[in-house]
XYZ file of C-alpha atoms in Angstrom:
323
model
C 194.291 -111.695 -220.942
C 194.801 -108.332 -219.266
C 193.976 -108.476 -215.548
C 191.134 -106.085 -214.680
C 193.251 -104.222 -212.135
C 195.752 -103.069 -214.800
C 192.876 -101.235 -216.514
C 192.415 -99.087 -213.436
C 195.756 -97.243 -213.589
C 194.103 -93.766 -213.752
C 192.394 -94.448 -210.395
C 194.991 -96.676 -208.702
C 195.645 -94.142 -205.931
C 191.892 -93.578 -205.507
C 191.318 -97.323 -205.061
C 193.989 -97.438 -202.361
C 192.199 -94.658 -200.454
C 188.937 -96.596 -200.940
C 190.457 -99.800 -199.482
C 191.674 -97.898 -196.407
C 188.314 -96.171 -195.925
C 186.073 -99.228 -196.269
C 187.120 -100.817 -192.982
C 186.784 -97.490 -191.143
C 183.285 -96.946 -192.556
C 181.998 -100.110 -190.910
C 183.317 -98.989 -187.534
C 184.217 -101.320 -184.687
C 181.219 -100.928 -182.374
C 180.174 -104.509 -183.165
C 183.249 -106.774 -182.932
C 181.711 -109.718 -184.831
C 180.297 -107.519 -187.600
C 183.599 -105.668 -187.789
C 185.464 -108.993 -188.040
C 183.072 -110.113 -190.792
C 183.465 -106.827 -192.702
C 187.235 -106.816 -192.303
C 187.301 -110.361 -193.646
C 185.165 -109.300 -196.641
C 187.027 -106.131 -197.513
C 190.355 -107.793 -196.820
C 189.523 -110.523 -199.366
C 190.107 -107.851 -201.982
C 188.414 -108.856 -205.183
C 188.831 -106.805 -208.327
C 186.870 -103.761 -207.051
C 185.443 -103.357 -210.549
C 182.302 -101.487 -209.414
C 183.964 -98.724 -207.368
C 186.682 -98.458 -210.039
C 183.980 -97.715 -212.642
C 182.500 -95.018 -210.354
C 185.944 -93.444 -209.869
C 186.826 -93.635 -213.592
C 183.507 -91.982 -214.525
C 184.075 -89.365 -211.822
C 187.490 -88.523 -213.310
C 186.242 -88.720 -216.927
C 183.492 -86.171 -216.127
C 185.712 -83.852 -214.014
C 188.583 -83.223 -216.422
C 189.213 -79.649 -215.311
C 189.255 -80.288 -211.552
C 189.831 -83.014 -208.982
C 187.098 -85.416 -207.944
C 185.292 -84.576 -204.708
C 184.834 -86.357 -201.373
C 181.272 -87.146 -202.533
C 182.565 -89.021 -205.597
C 184.821 -91.068 -203.292
C 181.985 -91.751 -200.881
C 179.761 -92.920 -203.762
C 182.459 -95.413 -204.814
C 182.658 -96.703 -201.215
C 178.861 -97.013 -200.969
C 178.831 -98.940 -204.266
C 181.349 -101.469 -202.940
C 179.444 -101.785 -199.634
C 176.173 -102.544 -201.452
C 177.919 -105.066 -203.720
C 179.607 -106.768 -200.749
C 176.346 -106.916 -198.763
C 174.645 -108.621 -201.720
C 177.480 -111.181 -201.974
C 177.137 -112.089 -198.274
C 173.418 -112.772 -198.764
C 174.004 -114.574 -202.095
C 176.489 -116.935 -200.457
C 173.936 -117.847 -197.762
C 171.231 -118.504 -200.400
C 173.642 -120.492 -202.620
C 175.246 -122.273 -199.639
C 178.701 -121.363 -201.020
C 181.579 -122.027 -198.643
C 184.266 -120.213 -200.633
C 184.355 -116.976 -202.638
C 187.475 -115.590 -204.356
C 189.348 -118.486 -202.761
C 188.475 -117.224 -199.258
C 185.945 -118.808 -196.818
C 182.554 -117.063 -196.981
C 181.188 -115.135 -193.991
C 178.498 -117.727 -193.239
C 181.008 -120.588 -193.354
C 183.126 -118.748 -190.741
C 180.475 -117.091 -188.560
C 177.246 -119.012 -189.330
C 174.134 -118.033 -191.306
C 172.652 -115.798 -188.624
C 175.707 -113.533 -188.420
C 176.118 -113.568 -192.215
C 172.546 -112.364 -192.787
C 172.917 -109.703 -190.083
C 176.301 -108.624 -191.516
C 174.702 -108.232 -194.959
C 171.787 -106.269 -193.454
C 174.230 -104.131 -191.487
C 176.230 -103.273 -194.628
C 173.034 -102.393 -196.526
C 171.936 -100.180 -193.612
C 175.376 -98.539 -193.342
C 175.466 -97.852 -197.081
C 171.955 -96.305 -196.885
C 173.058 -94.038 -194.037
C 176.157 -92.837 -195.920
C 174.005 -92.435 -199.028
C 171.569 -90.164 -197.194
C 174.528 -88.077 -196.020
C 175.457 -87.243 -199.607
C 172.444 -84.879 -199.481
C 171.572 -85.519 -203.115
C 168.017 -86.819 -203.456
C 168.468 -88.004 -207.071
C 171.513 -90.073 -206.105
C 169.691 -91.489 -203.059
C 166.813 -92.584 -205.329
C 169.163 -94.273 -207.820
C 171.073 -96.291 -205.227
C 167.952 -97.155 -203.196
C 166.505 -98.646 -206.362
C 169.604 -100.833 -206.675
C 168.992 -102.378 -203.231
C 165.395 -103.197 -204.280
C 166.612 -104.610 -207.609
C 169.142 -106.902 -205.912
C 166.381 -108.439 -203.787
C 164.006 -108.664 -206.772
C 166.680 -110.450 -208.836
C 167.381 -112.984 -206.104
C 163.634 -113.679 -205.669
C 163.096 -113.976 -209.440
C 166.002 -116.435 -209.703
C 164.582 -118.498 -206.836
C 161.074 -118.614 -208.359
C 162.371 -119.589 -211.825
C 164.500 -122.550 -210.758
C 164.271 -125.464 -213.235
C 161.692 -123.524 -215.309
C 162.614 -124.346 -218.912
C 159.930 -122.016 -220.252
C 161.572 -118.735 -219.182
C 162.495 -116.387 -222.026
C 165.790 -114.687 -222.825
C 164.011 -111.411 -221.925
C 163.239 -112.721 -218.415
C 166.824 -113.897 -218.070
C 168.132 -110.453 -219.087
C 165.760 -108.732 -216.672
C 166.999 -110.928 -213.806
C 170.614 -110.255 -214.903
C 169.871 -106.525 -214.862
C 168.476 -106.733 -211.328
C 171.306 -108.890 -209.972
C 174.339 -107.378 -211.731
C 173.725 -104.468 -214.083
C 171.494 -102.260 -211.906
C 174.298 -101.426 -209.449
C 176.799 -100.626 -212.222
C 174.250 -98.599 -214.242
C 172.794 -96.556 -211.401
C 176.130 -95.849 -209.686
C 177.597 -94.781 -213.060
C 174.708 -92.344 -213.539
C 175.027 -91.161 -209.917
C 178.726 -90.345 -210.495
C 177.674 -88.196 -213.457
C 175.041 -86.404 -211.359
C 177.614 -85.627 -208.640
C 179.847 -84.198 -211.393
C 176.828 -82.107 -212.498
C 176.869 -83.409 -216.076
C 173.846 -82.806 -218.300
C 170.933 -85.243 -217.896
C 171.650 -86.482 -221.437
C 175.209 -87.468 -220.487
C 173.983 -88.978 -217.204
C 171.611 -91.189 -219.251
C 174.498 -92.336 -221.492
C 176.482 -93.204 -218.342
C 173.506 -95.227 -217.088
C 173.314 -97.106 -220.409
C 177.066 -97.737 -220.386
C 176.744 -99.375 -216.955
C 173.617 -101.286 -217.936
C 175.110 -102.847 -221.066
C 178.484 -103.473 -219.431
C 176.753 -105.189 -216.487
C 174.669 -107.395 -218.794
C 177.751 -108.366 -220.847
C 179.589 -109.128 -217.606
C 176.790 -111.409 -216.327
C 176.371 -113.233 -219.658
C 180.144 -113.895 -219.754
C 180.012 -115.181 -216.166
C 177.194 -117.521 -217.186
C 179.187 -118.811 -220.175
C 182.245 -119.419 -217.972
C 180.081 -121.647 -215.768
C 180.177 -124.108 -218.702
C 183.604 -123.467 -220.228
C 185.891 -122.802 -217.252
C 187.654 -125.180 -214.908
C 186.744 -125.463 -211.220
C 190.131 -123.878 -210.343
C 189.394 -120.760 -212.392
C 185.797 -120.397 -211.226
C 186.302 -121.261 -207.584
C 183.196 -123.477 -207.884
C 182.378 -126.661 -209.860
C 181.641 -126.088 -213.578
C 177.935 -126.396 -214.387
C 176.950 -125.519 -210.824
C 174.403 -122.900 -211.972
C 172.640 -125.483 -214.120
C 172.747 -128.077 -211.343
C 171.008 -125.646 -208.964
C 168.304 -124.914 -211.569
C 169.538 -121.448 -212.541
C 168.959 -121.455 -216.328
C 171.218 -118.962 -218.099
C 171.697 -117.797 -221.720
C 173.686 -120.846 -222.980
C 170.977 -123.181 -221.619
C 168.037 -121.139 -222.926
C 169.559 -121.019 -226.415
C 170.450 -124.742 -226.299
C 166.835 -125.567 -225.371
C 165.724 -124.232 -228.771
C 167.844 -126.920 -230.488
C 167.758 -129.802 -228.001
C 164.190 -130.568 -226.817
C 165.363 -133.480 -224.634
C 167.245 -130.965 -222.485
C 163.848 -129.782 -221.212
C 163.021 -133.301 -219.953
C 166.270 -133.428 -217.954
C 165.687 -129.944 -216.489
C 162.027 -130.574 -215.611
C 162.978 -133.644 -213.571
C 165.744 -131.585 -211.893
C 168.536 -133.986 -212.968
C 167.122 -136.578 -210.568
C 168.501 -139.620 -212.392
C 172.126 -140.651 -212.497
C 173.979 -139.116 -215.445
C 171.255 -136.487 -216.104
C 173.487 -133.499 -215.416
C 176.357 -134.886 -217.529
C 173.910 -135.559 -220.381
C 172.532 -132.015 -220.114
C 176.048 -130.535 -220.217
C 176.842 -132.653 -223.318
C 173.668 -131.447 -225.077
C 174.543 -127.797 -224.334
C 178.093 -128.383 -225.565
C 176.721 -129.914 -228.782
C 174.435 -126.931 -229.451
C 175.035 -123.323 -230.530
C 173.998 -122.194 -227.033
C 177.438 -121.038 -225.896
C 178.211 -119.376 -229.253
C 174.903 -117.475 -229.263
C 175.450 -116.378 -225.665
C 178.890 -115.043 -226.736
C 177.214 -113.054 -229.515
C 174.726 -111.641 -226.990
C 177.570 -110.567 -224.659
C 179.382 -108.998 -227.616
C 176.225 -107.052 -228.577
C 175.905 -105.547 -225.079
C 179.642 -104.823 -224.898
C 179.452 -102.816 -228.153
C 176.445 -100.834 -226.867
C 178.398 -100.022 -223.680
C 181.302 -98.687 -225.796
C 178.947 -96.526 -227.897
C 177.436 -94.943 -224.781
C 180.736 -94.088 -223.067
C 182.314 -92.754 -226.271
C 180.218 -89.575 -226.026
C 182.493 -88.319 -223.209
C 185.483 -86.112 -224.062
C 188.661 -88.174 -224.689
C 190.739 -88.852 -221.554
C 192.789 -91.591 -219.933
C 189.810 -92.487 -217.721
C 187.392 -92.663 -220.660
C 189.841 -94.962 -222.466
C 190.013 -97.222 -219.406
C 186.180 -97.443 -219.417
C 186.247 -98.408 -223.129
C 189.001 -100.984 -222.478
C 186.845 -102.469 -219.737
C 184.217 -103.458 -222.336
C 186.937 -105.437 -224.199
C 188.207 -106.949 -220.945
C 184.733 -108.348 -220.138
C 184.724 -110.311 -223.418
C 188.412 -111.271 -223.173
C 187.587 -113.363 -220.090
C 186.079 -115.896 -222.529
C 189.354 -116.531 -224.355
């Protein structure tokens, strides 16, 4: 499998500038918040979201260099994503992310929540300074969507009656909204036509959905070492994803186990065996493949370039994580 970072060759230098800038953007007025942010941005990660913004910026600015506003948008995108992870880890009570201790496990819940709020506030301030009302609206919507997705997931715990449509809506809020709206925002900063900006939005939307569905499949098929968390942990916490929802159509007893929240010994293992014995994982793969293809169709309308090719390759990379 190709590592994601090797797909980002056209923007490698841009990502290095981004890494240097992120720590400076947080500033060091608040030593604890600065320490928390430095820890977060130092943990690296694949930087997929800002890389997409930078690749779209380059793919839509073939005749000239990308601007400081494109770079700032990529930085804002990573700040929003990081802020959401800090809050997610508090909600999920995760002690490790990307093999590194989470902010709340190092600094406590109070600081973690404040650090997440601080990053959201900082990103909003930098967003306002782009002086582009359309871009401000797009990224402000993302921050609302992230909260809506987290609330929806919390309300739907252990609810075996939720539909695939509800699951996809929650996945859009939690994962795809940021990729879709920042992709469109990059197009707007490049002053593309509204038609192209809409294709960029749809590329990000379908890529984000494919990405989330693949993540949800890996929760059942990957080892703890690869995931950085125990396999089946989403199911155990009552977060019902595509493989489970499809399996429920074939295995009615699965609903009994979910409704009683795996309270009896062996319930979770039995549920995992039922999912494994169904077409749930296969159908979820087909769903991810469908969204990946739609992402490719939407990005293919751009003029050919190294950056466009990297964006197309990214749709294959998302699926390749399954194999």
